[in-house]
């Protein structure tokens, strides 16, 4: 960890030192330096590595011995559903623990699971989902051994995860322009499923991890709302108290984990723009006695520089090849959400510095695309990455058996949704109601309204919010009881019953060799 003395203008405690740790890279061990490339700790594929880990070693730790179930920890209150298993690492100094440190942080497939409670809650939800599916498959196929139960369940959880990311998360973030351009929409059944492309690499582009997808840092709210099961606001935890601190989630008086999840799906995110909440800008992971912590915005900028990420305008030009090159500050007029920002940036980067604006700064300040929550360049970089993650994944959930699912299994996965996953994994779900599309805030209808189709079906036809209001046209996102399967259908596991389908051949073709290892845009140019 090095201390970086960052010059500041306003708003952030001036303690002089920002801790910054250089990342592992390919050059560390080499005598003759080559182009420097950072090393990944986790898999690039959307493969639920957050649940199962990115290595055999991690998998062994999250799995309940060699059984088909994932390990969990039962809190004192036996009425609550089990939590993540507890961290064993005594040295994890950031973990604040609960009950005088006896309850450690939660442990999951991804090492960041305990970073803040809503993230921990989502990890817990998917561990519970895995164990629920195992129980159901055990009833359907009593003769399956533990290994078969584990592997089939893992495959289903990955399918559900991929489906939710592409069918529910991406339309909300991207809007129709980027989704259509990169042909990312999910359609029912096997309609319009793009072929696997052995020449496309699903590897994370450096710019995606170091700058582009960090857009989420601008969306983080300053406090985490906690709601009771009837959706009344109970309290809120300031974010800077919540880092590595699950105590409120372990507190049944505050509605435990339900409280965070129900608060989270009612709360609006911040807009992707120039602002990052103070908790993350100067108070990130702060120790109470210090009164200051790290600065995530500064880390994003410095990480981009350390990784050698080109400046914002380089990406803007790749993504808008028909536009003239950006040579002066005036060339950026109308590109950002607020032209006034150009003067401020000019002060920081200098009169001749328009081609030096850091990537993260430019990305998060662009005007948003119609119906989306991000600007054009982010849409282009994220679209390229998510396209490669889909087309470059030989085990993508929409692919045919034998690697993929049978037709009826795929229909079952596409018939489910995030709301069903939450309904099946939160406490007291028999008495719970939630909105069918939890990534949008609920609507409040004055008269009784019933949607013609459940969200799971509707979403594959028209998932995009209305341009101006960002609400869903022709779909009422009013809260419905989890028990209402016409609005929030259950995941139908019958297609997994042995004998319900023609047996599929077990031969799996050898993996093809990837011909390209870096991202390429449609026009053939490459991204860092
Ligand atoms: C309270 C919420 C969050 C906190 C405290 C947080 C904190 C952090 C920290 C400390 C890093 C490492 C920074 C570095 O050393 O360079 C990081 C990296 C990152 N964050 Fe967040 N983050 C949060 C939410 C989000 C969200 C919502 C997103 C995206 C939607 C996001 C995307 C990323 C990405 C892509 C990276 C880089 C990961 C990599 O290099 O592999 N984060 N975050």
Coordinates of C-alpha atoms and ligand atoms in Angstrom, one line a residue:
X1 CA 0.0 0.0 0.0
X2 CA 1.5 3.4 -1.0
X3 CA 0.4 6.7 0.3
X4 CA -0.7 9.1 -2.4
X5 CA -1.0 12.7 -1.7
X6 CA -3.8 13.8 -3.9
X7 CA -4.4 17.5 -4.5
X8 CA -8.0 18.4 -3.7
X9 CA -10.3 21.2 -4.4
X10 CA -13.4 20.9 -2.2
X11 CA -15.6 18.5 -0.2
X12 CA -13.2 15.7 0.9
X13 CA -11.4 15.6 4.2
X14 CA -7.9 16.9 3.5
X15 CA -5.9 14.3 5.4
X16 CA -3.3 14.2 2.6
X17 CA -2.9 10.5 2.2
X18 CA -5.0 8.1 0.1
X19 CA -4.0 4.5 0.5
X20 CA -3.5 2.8 -2.9
X21 CA -2.3 -0.7 -3.6
X22 CA -0.8 -1.6 -7.0
X23 CA -2.3 -4.7 -8.5
X24 CA -0.6 -7.9 -9.6
X25 CA 0.4 -7.7 -13.2
X26 CA 2.2 -9.8 -15.8
X27 CA 5.4 -7.7 -15.7
X28 CA 6.1 -8.5 -12.0
X29 CA 8.1 -11.7 -12.7
X30 CA 9.6 -10.8 -16.0
X31 CA 13.1 -9.5 -16.7
X32 CA 12.2 -8.1 -20.1
X33 CA 9.0 -6.1 -19.6
X34 CA 6.3 -6.6 -22.1
X35 CA 3.0 -4.7 -22.4
X36 CA 1.7 -4.7 -18.9
X37 CA -1.6 -6.6 -18.3
X38 CA -3.3 -7.1 -14.9
X39 CA -4.2 -10.5 -13.7
X40 CA -7.7 -11.6 -12.8
X41 CA -8.7 -13.2 -9.5
X42 CA -12.2 -14.2 -10.6
X43 CA -13.7 -15.7 -13.7
X44 CA -14.9 -13.4 -16.4
X45 CA -17.9 -15.6 -17.4
X46 CA -21.3 -14.9 -15.9
X47 CA -21.1 -18.2 -14.1
X48 CA -22.3 -17.4 -10.6
X49 CA -18.7 -17.5 -9.4
X50 CA -20.1 -15.2 -6.6
X51 CA -21.9 -18.3 -5.3
X52 CA -19.5 -21.1 -6.3
X53 CA -16.1 -19.3 -6.3
X54 CA -13.6 -19.1 -9.1
X55 CA -11.4 -22.0 -8.0
X56 CA -11.7 -25.6 -6.7
X57 CA -10.3 -24.4 -3.4
X58 CA -13.0 -21.8 -2.9
X59 CA -15.7 -24.1 -4.0
X60 CA -14.6 -26.6 -1.4
X61 CA -14.9 -23.9 1.2
X62 CA -18.5 -22.8 0.2
X63 CA -19.8 -26.3 -0.3
X64 CA -21.2 -28.2 2.7
X65 CA -18.5 -30.9 2.9
X66 CA -19.0 -33.1 -0.2
X67 CA -22.8 -32.9 -0.1
X68 CA -25.0 -31.4 -2.7
X69 CA -25.8 -28.3 -0.5
X70 CA -23.9 -25.1 0.1
X71 CA -22.7 -24.4 3.6
X72 CA -24.7 -22.0 5.7
X73 CA -24.8 -20.6 9.3
X74 CA -27.8 -20.7 11.5
X75 CA -28.1 -17.6 13.6
X76 CA -29.5 -17.8 17.2
X77 CA -33.1 -17.2 16.0
X78 CA -34.0 -20.6 14.6
X79 CA -37.1 -19.0 12.9
X80 CA -34.8 -17.2 10.5
X81 CA -33.6 -18.9 7.3
X82 CA -29.8 -19.7 7.4
X83 CA -27.2 -17.1 6.5
X84 CA -23.9 -17.4 4.7
X85 CA -21.3 -19.4 6.5
X86 CA -19.0 -17.3 8.7
X87 CA -15.6 -16.2 7.6
X88 CA -12.8 -18.3 9.1
X89 CA -10.0 -15.8 8.3
X90 CA -8.9 -14.3 11.7
X91 CA -6.8 -11.7 9.8
X92 CA -9.7 -10.1 8.0
X93 CA -9.3 -6.8 9.9
X94 CA -11.9 -5.0 7.9
X95 CA -14.7 -7.3 9.1
X96 CA -16.5 -5.6 12.0
X97 CA -18.3 -8.7 13.1
X98 CA -21.3 -8.7 15.3
X99 CA -22.0 -9.5 19.0
X100 CA -18.6 -8.6 20.2
X101 CA -16.9 -10.1 17.2
X102 CA -18.3 -13.6 17.8
X103 CA -20.2 -13.5 14.6
X104 CA -17.7 -12.9 11.8
X105 CA -18.5 -11.7 8.3
X106 CA -20.3 -13.9 5.8
X107 CA -18.2 -16.0 3.4
X108 CA -19.2 -16.7 -0.2
X109 CA -17.8 -17.6 -3.6
X110 CA -16.6 -14.0 -4.1
X111 CA -14.3 -12.5 -1.6
X112 CA -16.2 -9.2 -1.6
X113 CA -19.4 -10.6 -0.2
X114 CA -19.2 -8.9 3.1
X115 CA -18.4 -5.5 1.8
X116 CA -21.8 -4.1 2.6
X117 CA -25.1 -5.7 3.8
X118 CA -27.2 -5.5 0.6
X119 CA -24.4 -7.3 -1.2
X120 CA -24.2 -9.9 1.6
X121 CA -28.0 -10.3 1.4
X122 CA -27.8 -11.0 -2.4
X123 CA -25.1 -13.6 -1.8
X124 CA -27.3 -15.2 0.9
X125 CA -30.3 -15.2 -1.4
X126 CA -28.5 -17.2 -4.1
X127 CA -27.0 -19.7 -1.5
X128 CA -30.6 -20.3 -0.2
X129 CA -31.8 -20.7 -3.8
X130 CA -29.2 -23.4 -4.4
X131 CA -30.2 -25.3 -1.3
X132 CA -34.0 -24.9 -2.1
X133 CA -33.4 -26.3 -5.6
X134 CA -31.4 -29.3 -4.2
X135 CA -34.3 -30.1 -1.8
X136 CA -36.8 -30.0 -4.7
X137 CA -34.6 -32.1 -7.1
X138 CA -34.1 -34.6 -4.3
X139 CA -37.9 -35.1 -4.2
X140 CA -38.2 -35.4 -8.0
X141 CA -35.2 -37.6 -8.5
X142 CA -34.7 -39.5 -5.3
X143 CA -32.0 -41.7 -6.9
X144 CA -29.6 -38.9 -7.8
X145 CA -26.4 -39.0 -5.8
X146 CA -25.0 -35.9 -4.1
X147 CA -22.6 -35.0 -6.9
X148 CA -25.4 -35.1 -9.6
X149 CA -27.7 -33.0 -7.4
X150 CA -25.0 -30.5 -6.8
X151 CA -23.9 -30.1 -10.4
X152 CA -27.5 -30.0 -11.9
X153 CA -28.4 -27.4 -9.3
X154 CA -25.3 -25.3 -10.0
X155 CA -26.2 -25.4 -13.7
X156 CA -29.7 -24.2 -13.0
X157 CA -28.6 -21.4 -10.6
X158 CA -26.1 -20.2 -13.3
X159 CA -28.9 -20.3 -15.9
X160 CA -31.2 -18.3 -13.6
X161 CA -28.4 -15.8 -12.9
X162 CA -27.6 -15.3 -16.6
X163 CA -31.3 -14.9 -17.4
X164 CA -31.8 -12.2 -14.7
X165 CA -28.7 -10.3 -15.7
X166 CA -29.7 -10.1 -19.4
X167 CA -33.4 -10.0 -19.1
X168 CA -34.0 -7.8 -16.1
X169 CA -30.8 -5.9 -15.3
X170 CA -29.4 -4.9 -18.7
X171 CA -32.6 -3.4 -20.2
X172 CA -32.9 -1.2 -17.2
X173 CA -29.3 0.0 -17.3
X174 CA -28.8 0.1 -21.1
X175 CA -32.1 1.2 -22.5
X176 CA -33.2 0.2 -26.0
X177 CA -30.5 1.9 -28.1
X178 CA -27.5 -0.1 -26.8
X179 CA -29.5 -3.3 -26.2
X180 CA -30.8 -3.3 -29.8
X181 CA -27.4 -2.4 -31.3
X182 CA -25.6 -5.2 -29.6
X183 CA -28.6 -7.6 -30.0
X184 CA -28.7 -8.3 -26.3
X185 CA -32.4 -8.9 -25.8
X186 CA -33.6 -12.2 -24.5
X187 CA -36.6 -13.7 -26.4
X188 CA -38.8 -16.6 -25.4
X189 CA -37.7 -20.1 -26.0
X190 CA -34.9 -20.6 -28.5
X191 CA -36.1 -17.7 -30.7
X192 CA -33.3 -15.5 -32.0
X193 CA -30.6 -17.1 -29.8
X194 CA -27.3 -16.1 -31.3
X195 CA -24.8 -18.8 -32.1
X196 CA -21.8 -19.4 -30.0
X197 CA -18.9 -17.7 -31.6
X198 CA -15.6 -19.4 -31.0
X199 CA -13.7 -16.3 -32.2
X200 CA -15.1 -14.1 -29.5
X201 CA -13.4 -14.0 -26.2
X202 CA -15.5 -13.4 -23.1
X203 CA -12.5 -12.0 -21.2
X204 CA -13.0 -8.8 -19.3
X205 CA -11.6 -5.9 -21.2
X206 CA -9.3 -3.9 -19.0
X207 CA -11.3 -0.7 -19.5
X208 CA -14.5 -2.5 -18.4
X209 CA -13.1 -3.4 -15.0
X210 CA -10.9 -0.4 -14.4
X211 CA -13.3 2.3 -15.5
X212 CA -16.5 1.5 -17.4
X213 CA -18.4 -0.8 -15.1
X214 CA -17.3 1.2 -12.1
X215 CA -20.3 3.4 -13.1
X216 CA -22.0 1.7 -10.2
X217 CA -19.9 3.8 -7.8
X218 CA -21.9 6.8 -8.9
X219 CA -25.2 5.0 -8.2
X220 CA -24.6 4.1 -4.6
X221 CA -26.9 5.8 -2.1
X222 CA -25.6 7.5 1.1
X223 CA -27.7 5.2 3.3
X224 CA -29.3 1.8 3.1
X225 CA -33.0 1.8 3.8
X226 CA -34.5 -0.9 6.1
X227 CA -38.2 -1.8 5.7
X228 CA -40.5 -4.1 7.6
X229 CA -42.4 -6.9 5.9
X230 CA -45.4 -4.5 5.2
X231 CA -42.9 -2.1 3.4
X232 CA -43.0 0.6 6.1
X233 CA -39.7 2.3 6.4
X234 CA -38.1 1.3 9.7
X235 CA -34.7 3.0 9.7
X236 CA -31.7 3.5 7.5
X237 CA -28.1 2.6 8.0
X238 CA -25.6 5.3 6.9
X239 CA -23.4 3.6 4.3
X240 CA -20.1 4.5 6.1
X241 CA -21.3 2.5 9.1
X242 CA -22.3 -0.4 6.9
X243 CA -19.0 -1.4 5.3
X244 CA -18.1 -5.0 6.4
X245 CA -20.7 -4.7 9.1
X246 CA -23.6 -7.1 9.0
X247 CA -24.8 -6.4 12.5
X248 CA -28.1 -4.8 11.4
X249 CA -28.7 -7.8 9.1
X250 CA -28.4 -10.1 12.1
X251 CA -30.8 -8.0 14.1
X252 CA -34.3 -9.5 14.0
X253 CA -35.7 -6.3 15.6
X254 CA -34.8 -4.5 12.4
X255 CA -36.3 -7.2 10.2
X256 CA -32.9 -8.9 9.7
X257 CA -32.0 -9.6 6.1
X258 CA -35.6 -9.0 4.8
X259 CA -35.3 -5.4 6.1
X260 CA -32.3 -4.7 3.8
X261 CA -33.7 -6.5 0.7
X262 CA -37.1 -4.9 1.0
X263 CA -35.5 -1.5 1.6
X264 CA -33.2 -2.0 -1.3
X265 CA -35.9 -2.8 -3.8
X266 CA -37.9 0.2 -2.7
X267 CA -35.0 2.7 -2.7
X268 CA -34.0 4.7 -5.8
X269 CA -30.4 4.5 -7.0
X270 CA -28.5 7.7 -7.6
X271 CA -28.1 8.8 -11.2
X272 CA -24.8 7.9 -13.0
X273 CA -23.2 11.4 -13.0
X274 CA -20.3 13.4 -11.5
X275 CA -21.4 12.7 -7.9
X276 CA -20.3 10.0 -5.7
X277 CA -21.7 9.8 -2.2
X278 CA -19.5 11.2 0.6
X279 CA -19.5 7.8 2.3
X280 CA -17.4 6.5 -0.6
X281 CA -15.5 9.7 -1.2
X282 CA -13.2 10.1 1.8
X283 CA -15.0 7.8 4.2
X284 CA -14.7 4.4 2.4
X285 CA -13.9 1.6 4.9
X286 CA -13.0 4.3 7.5
X287 CA -12.1 3.3 11.1
X288 CA -14.4 5.2 13.5
X289 CA -11.5 6.7 15.4
X290 CA -9.9 8.1 12.2
X291 CA -12.8 10.1 10.9
X292 CA -11.7 9.5 7.4
X293 CA -11.2 6.6 5.0
X294 CA -10.4 5.9 1.4
X295 CA -11.7 7.8 -1.7
X296 CA -13.3 5.5 -4.2
X297 CA -13.5 8.1 -6.9
X298 CA -9.8 8.8 -6.6
X299 CA -9.1 5.1 -6.6
X300 CA -11.1 4.7 -9.9
X301 CA -9.0 7.4 -11.5
X302 CA -5.7 6.2 -10.2
X303 CA -6.6 2.5 -11.1
X304 CA -7.3 3.6 -14.7
X305 CA -3.9 5.3 -14.9
X306 CA -2.1 2.4 -13.3
X307 CA -3.7 0.0 -15.8
X308 CA -2.7 2.3 -18.7
X309 CA -6.3 2.9 -19.7
X310 CA -6.5 5.5 -22.6
X311 CA -8.2 8.8 -22.0
X312 CA -12.0 9.2 -22.3
X313 CA -11.9 10.8 -25.8
X314 CA -10.1 7.8 -27.2
X315 CA -13.0 5.6 -26.3
X316 CA -15.5 8.2 -27.4
X317 CA -13.9 8.3 -30.8
X318 CA -13.9 4.5 -31.2
X319 CA -17.6 4.4 -30.3
X320 CA -18.6 7.3 -32.5
X321 CA -16.3 6.8 -35.6
X322 CA -18.5 9.0 -37.8
X323 CA -17.8 12.0 -35.6
X324 CA -14.8 14.3 -36.1
X325 CA -11.9 13.9 -33.7
X326 CA -12.1 15.9 -30.4
X327 CA -9.5 18.6 -30.5
X328 CA -10.8 21.3 -28.2
X329 CA -13.1 21.7 -25.2
X330 CA -15.7 23.2 -27.5
X331 CA -15.9 19.8 -29.3
X332 CA -17.4 18.3 -26.2
X333 CA -20.2 20.8 -26.0
X334 CA -23.5 19.0 -25.6
X335 CA -21.8 15.7 -24.8
X336 CA -21.9 15.9 -21.0
X337 CA -24.9 16.2 -18.8
X338 CA -23.9 19.8 -18.0
X339 CA -21.8 22.0 -20.2
X340 CA -20.7 24.0 -17.1
X341 CA -18.6 20.9 -16.2
X342 CA -16.3 21.6 -19.2
X343 CA -15.0 24.8 -17.6
X344 CA -14.3 22.9 -14.3
X345 CA -12.6 20.1 -16.2
X346 CA -10.5 22.6 -18.2
X347 CA -9.3 24.1 -14.9
X348 CA -8.1 20.6 -13.8
X349 CA -6.7 19.2 -17.0
X350 CA -5.6 22.5 -18.5
X351 CA -6.4 24.5 -21.7
X352 CA -4.8 21.8 -23.9
X353 CA -5.9 18.9 -21.8
X354 CA -9.2 17.9 -23.4
X355 CA -7.6 14.7 -24.7
X356 CA -6.4 13.8 -21.1
X357 CA -9.8 13.5 -19.3
X358 CA -9.7 10.3 -17.4
X359 CA -11.9 7.5 -18.7
X360 CA -14.0 7.1 -15.6
X361 CA -14.7 10.9 -15.5
X362 CA -15.8 11.1 -19.1
X363 CA -17.9 7.9 -19.0
X364 CA -19.9 8.9 -15.9
X365 CA -20.6 12.4 -17.1
X366 CA -22.0 11.8 -20.6
X367 CA -25.7 12.6 -21.3
X368 CA -27.7 9.4 -20.9
X369 CA -29.1 7.6 -23.9
X370 CA -32.9 7.7 -24.3
X371 CA -34.6 5.3 -21.9
X372 CA -31.3 4.2 -20.4
X373 CA -29.2 5.2 -17.4
X374 CA -25.8 5.5 -19.1
X375 CA -24.3 7.5 -21.9
X376 CA -23.3 6.5 -25.4
X377 CA -19.7 5.5 -24.7
X378 CA -20.6 3.4 -21.7
X379 CA -23.4 1.8 -23.7
X380 CA -20.8 1.0 -26.4
X381 CA -18.2 -0.5 -24.1
X382 CA -20.7 -2.3 -21.9
X383 CA -22.6 -3.6 -24.9
X384 CA -19.4 -5.0 -26.4
X385 CA -18.5 -6.7 -23.1
X386 CA -21.9 -8.2 -22.5
X387 CA -22.2 -9.3 -26.1
X388 CA -18.9 -11.2 -25.8
X389 CA -19.9 -12.6 -22.5
X390 CA -23.0 -14.1 -24.2
X391 CA -21.7 -15.2 -27.6
X392 CA -18.3 -16.2 -26.3
X393 CA -19.6 -18.5 -23.6
X394 CA -19.8 -22.1 -24.8
X395 CA -22.0 -23.0 -21.8
X396 CA -24.4 -20.0 -22.2
X397 CA -27.8 -21.0 -20.8
X398 CA -29.6 -20.6 -24.1
X399 CA -27.4 -23.1 -25.9
X400 CA -28.8 -26.5 -26.7
X401 CA -28.2 -29.7 -24.8
X402 CA -26.0 -31.5 -24.1
X403 CA -24.0 -28.6 -22.6
X404 CA -27.1 -26.4 -22.4
X405 CA -30.7 -27.1 -21.3
X406 CA -33.4 -29.0 -23.1
X407 CA -36.2 -26.9 -24.6
X408 CA -38.6 -27.4 -21.7
X409 CA -35.8 -26.7 -19.2
X410 CA -34.9 -23.5 -20.9
X411 CA -38.6 -22.5 -20.9
X412 CA -38.7 -23.1 -17.2
X413 CA -35.6 -20.9 -16.6
X414 CA -37.1 -18.2 -18.8
X415 CA -40.3 -18.4 -16.9
X416 CA -38.7 -17.3 -13.7
X417 CA -37.5 -13.9 -12.4
X418 CA -35.7 -12.1 -9.7
X419 CA -39.0 -11.5 -7.8
X420 CA -39.5 -15.3 -7.7
X421 CA -36.0 -15.8 -6.5
X422 CA -36.5 -13.3 -3.7
X423 CA -39.9 -14.7 -2.8
X424 CA -38.4 -18.1 -2.4
X425 CA -35.5 -17.0 -0.3
X426 CA -36.7 -14.3 2.0
X427 CA -38.1 -15.0 5.5
X428 CA -41.8 -15.3 6.0
X429 CA -42.5 -15.3 2.3
X430 CA -46.0 -16.8 2.7
X431 CA -47.0 -13.4 4.1
X432 CA -44.8 -11.2 1.8
X433 CA -45.7 -9.2 -1.2
X434 CA -43.2 -7.6 -3.6
X435 CA -43.2 -5.9 -7.0
X436 CA -42.8 -8.3 -10.0
X437 CA -39.8 -6.3 -11.3
X438 CA -37.7 -5.5 -8.3
X439 CA -35.2 -3.5 -10.2
X440 CA -37.9 -0.9 -10.7
X441 CA -39.6 0.9 -7.8
X442 CA -43.2 -0.3 -7.2
X443 CA -46.1 1.5 -8.8
X444 CA -49.1 2.4 -6.7
X445 CA -52.4 1.8 -8.6
X446 CA -55.5 3.4 -7.4
X447 CA -57.7 0.7 -8.6
X448 CA -57.2 -3.1 -8.6
X449 CA -55.0 -3.9 -11.6
X450 CA -54.0 -7.2 -12.9
X451 CA -51.4 -7.6 -15.6
X452 CA -52.3 -9.8 -18.5
X453 CA -49.1 -11.7 -18.3
X454 CA -46.6 -12.3 -15.5
X455 CA -43.4 -10.1 -15.6
X456 CA -41.3 -13.1 -16.6
X457 CA -43.2 -13.2 -20.0
X458 CA -43.8 -9.5 -20.4
X459 CA -40.2 -8.7 -19.9
X460 CA -39.1 -10.7 -23.0
X461 CA -41.5 -8.7 -25.2
X462 CA -41.0 -5.2 -23.8
X463 CA -38.5 -4.7 -21.0
X464 CA -37.7 -1.1 -21.6
X465 CA -38.8 1.8 -19.4
X466 CA -40.6 4.8 -20.9
X467 CA -38.1 7.4 -22.2
X468 CA -39.0 10.4 -20.0
X469 CA -40.4 8.9 -16.8
X470 CA -38.3 5.7 -16.8
X471 CA -41.4 3.8 -15.7
X472 CA -42.6 0.6 -17.5
X473 CA -45.2 1.3 -20.2
X474 CA -48.3 -1.1 -20.1
X475 CA -47.0 -3.0 -17.1
X476 CA -48.1 -2.3 -13.5
X477 CA -45.3 -3.0 -11.1
X478 CA -47.7 -3.0 -8.1
X479 CA -46.7 -5.3 -5.2
X480 CA -48.3 -8.7 -5.3
X481 CA -48.3 -11.6 -2.8
X482 CA -45.4 -14.0 -3.3
X483 CA -48.1 -16.7 -3.1
X484 CA -49.7 -15.4 -6.3
X485 CA -48.1 -17.7 -8.9
X486 CA -50.0 -16.1 -11.8
X487 CA -48.0 -12.9 -11.3
X488 CA -44.8 -14.4 -10.0
X489 CA -44.6 -17.9 -11.4
X490 CA -42.6 -20.6 -9.6
X491 CA -39.5 -22.2 -11.2
X492 CA -40.9 -25.4 -12.7
X493 CA -38.4 -28.2 -12.0
X494 CA -40.5 -30.9 -13.6
X495 CA -38.4 -30.9 -16.8
X496 CA -35.5 -32.1 -14.8
X497 CA -37.4 -35.3 -13.8
X498 CA -35.5 -38.3 -15.2
X499 CA -37.5 -39.7 -18.1
X500 CA -39.3 -36.4 -18.8
X501 CA -37.2 -35.8 -21.9
X502 CA -35.6 -37.8 -24.6
X503 CA -32.1 -38.7 -23.2
X504 CA -29.5 -36.4 -24.7
X505 CA -26.1 -37.7 -26.0
X506 CA -23.4 -37.4 -23.4
X507 CA -20.5 -36.8 -25.8
X508 CA -19.2 -33.3 -25.5
X509 CA -17.2 -31.8 -28.4
X510 CA -13.6 -30.7 -27.5
X511 CA -13.3 -27.0 -26.7
X512 CA -12.4 -24.9 -29.7
X513 CA -9.2 -22.8 -29.6
X514 CA -9.9 -19.1 -29.3
X515 CA -8.6 -17.2 -32.3
X516 CA -8.9 -13.8 -30.7
X517 CA -8.1 -12.9 -27.2
X518 CA -9.0 -9.2 -27.1
X519 CA -12.3 -7.5 -27.5
X520 CA -13.3 -6.3 -30.9
X521 CA -16.0 -3.9 -31.8
X522 CA -18.2 -4.5 -34.8
X523 CA -16.1 -2.4 -37.1
X524 CA -13.0 -4.4 -36.3
X525 CA -11.2 -2.0 -34.1
X526 CA -10.0 -3.2 -30.7
X527 CA -10.5 -2.0 -27.2
X528 CA -7.9 -2.1 -24.4
Ligands
LIG1 C1 -21.3 0.3 -1.5 C2 -21.0 -0.2 -2.7 C3 -19.7 -0.4 -3.3 C4 -18.4 -0.2 -2.7 C5 -18.1 0.2 -1.3 C6 -17.4 -0.5 -3.7 C7 -16.1 -0.5 -3.5 C8 -15.1 -0.9 -4.4 C9 -13.7 -0.9 -4.2 C10 -13.0 -0.5 -2.9 C11 -13.1 -1.3 -5.3 C12 -11.6 -1.5 -5.6 C13 -11.1 -0.2 -6.1 C14 -9.6 -0.3 -6.6 O1 -8.8 -0.8 -5.8 O2 -9.3 0.0 -7.7 C15 -14.2 -1.6 -6.3 C16 -14.0 -2.0 -7.6 C17 -15.0 -2.2 -8.5 N1 -16.3 -1.9 -8.4 FE1 -17.2 -1.3 -6.6 N2 -18.1 -0.8 -4.9 C18 -19.4 -0.7 -4.7 C19 -20.4 -0.9 -5.6 C20 -20.2 -1.2 -6.9 C21 -21.3 -1.3 -8.0 C22 -22.8 -1.1 -7.7 C23 -20.7 -1.6 -9.1 C24 -21.2 -1.8 -10.5 C25 -22.5 -1.8 -10.8 C26 -19.2 -1.7 -8.9 C27 -18.3 -2.0 -9.8 C28 -16.9 -2.2 -9.5 C29 -16.0 -2.7 -10.5 C30 -16.3 -3.1 -11.9 C31 -14.7 -2.7 -9.9 C32 -13.4 -3.2 -10.4 C33 -13.3 -4.7 -10.1 C34 -12.1 -5.3 -10.7 O3 -11.1 -4.6 -11.0 O4 -12.1 -6.5 -11.0 N3 -19.0 -1.5 -7.5 N4 -15.4 -1.3 -5.7

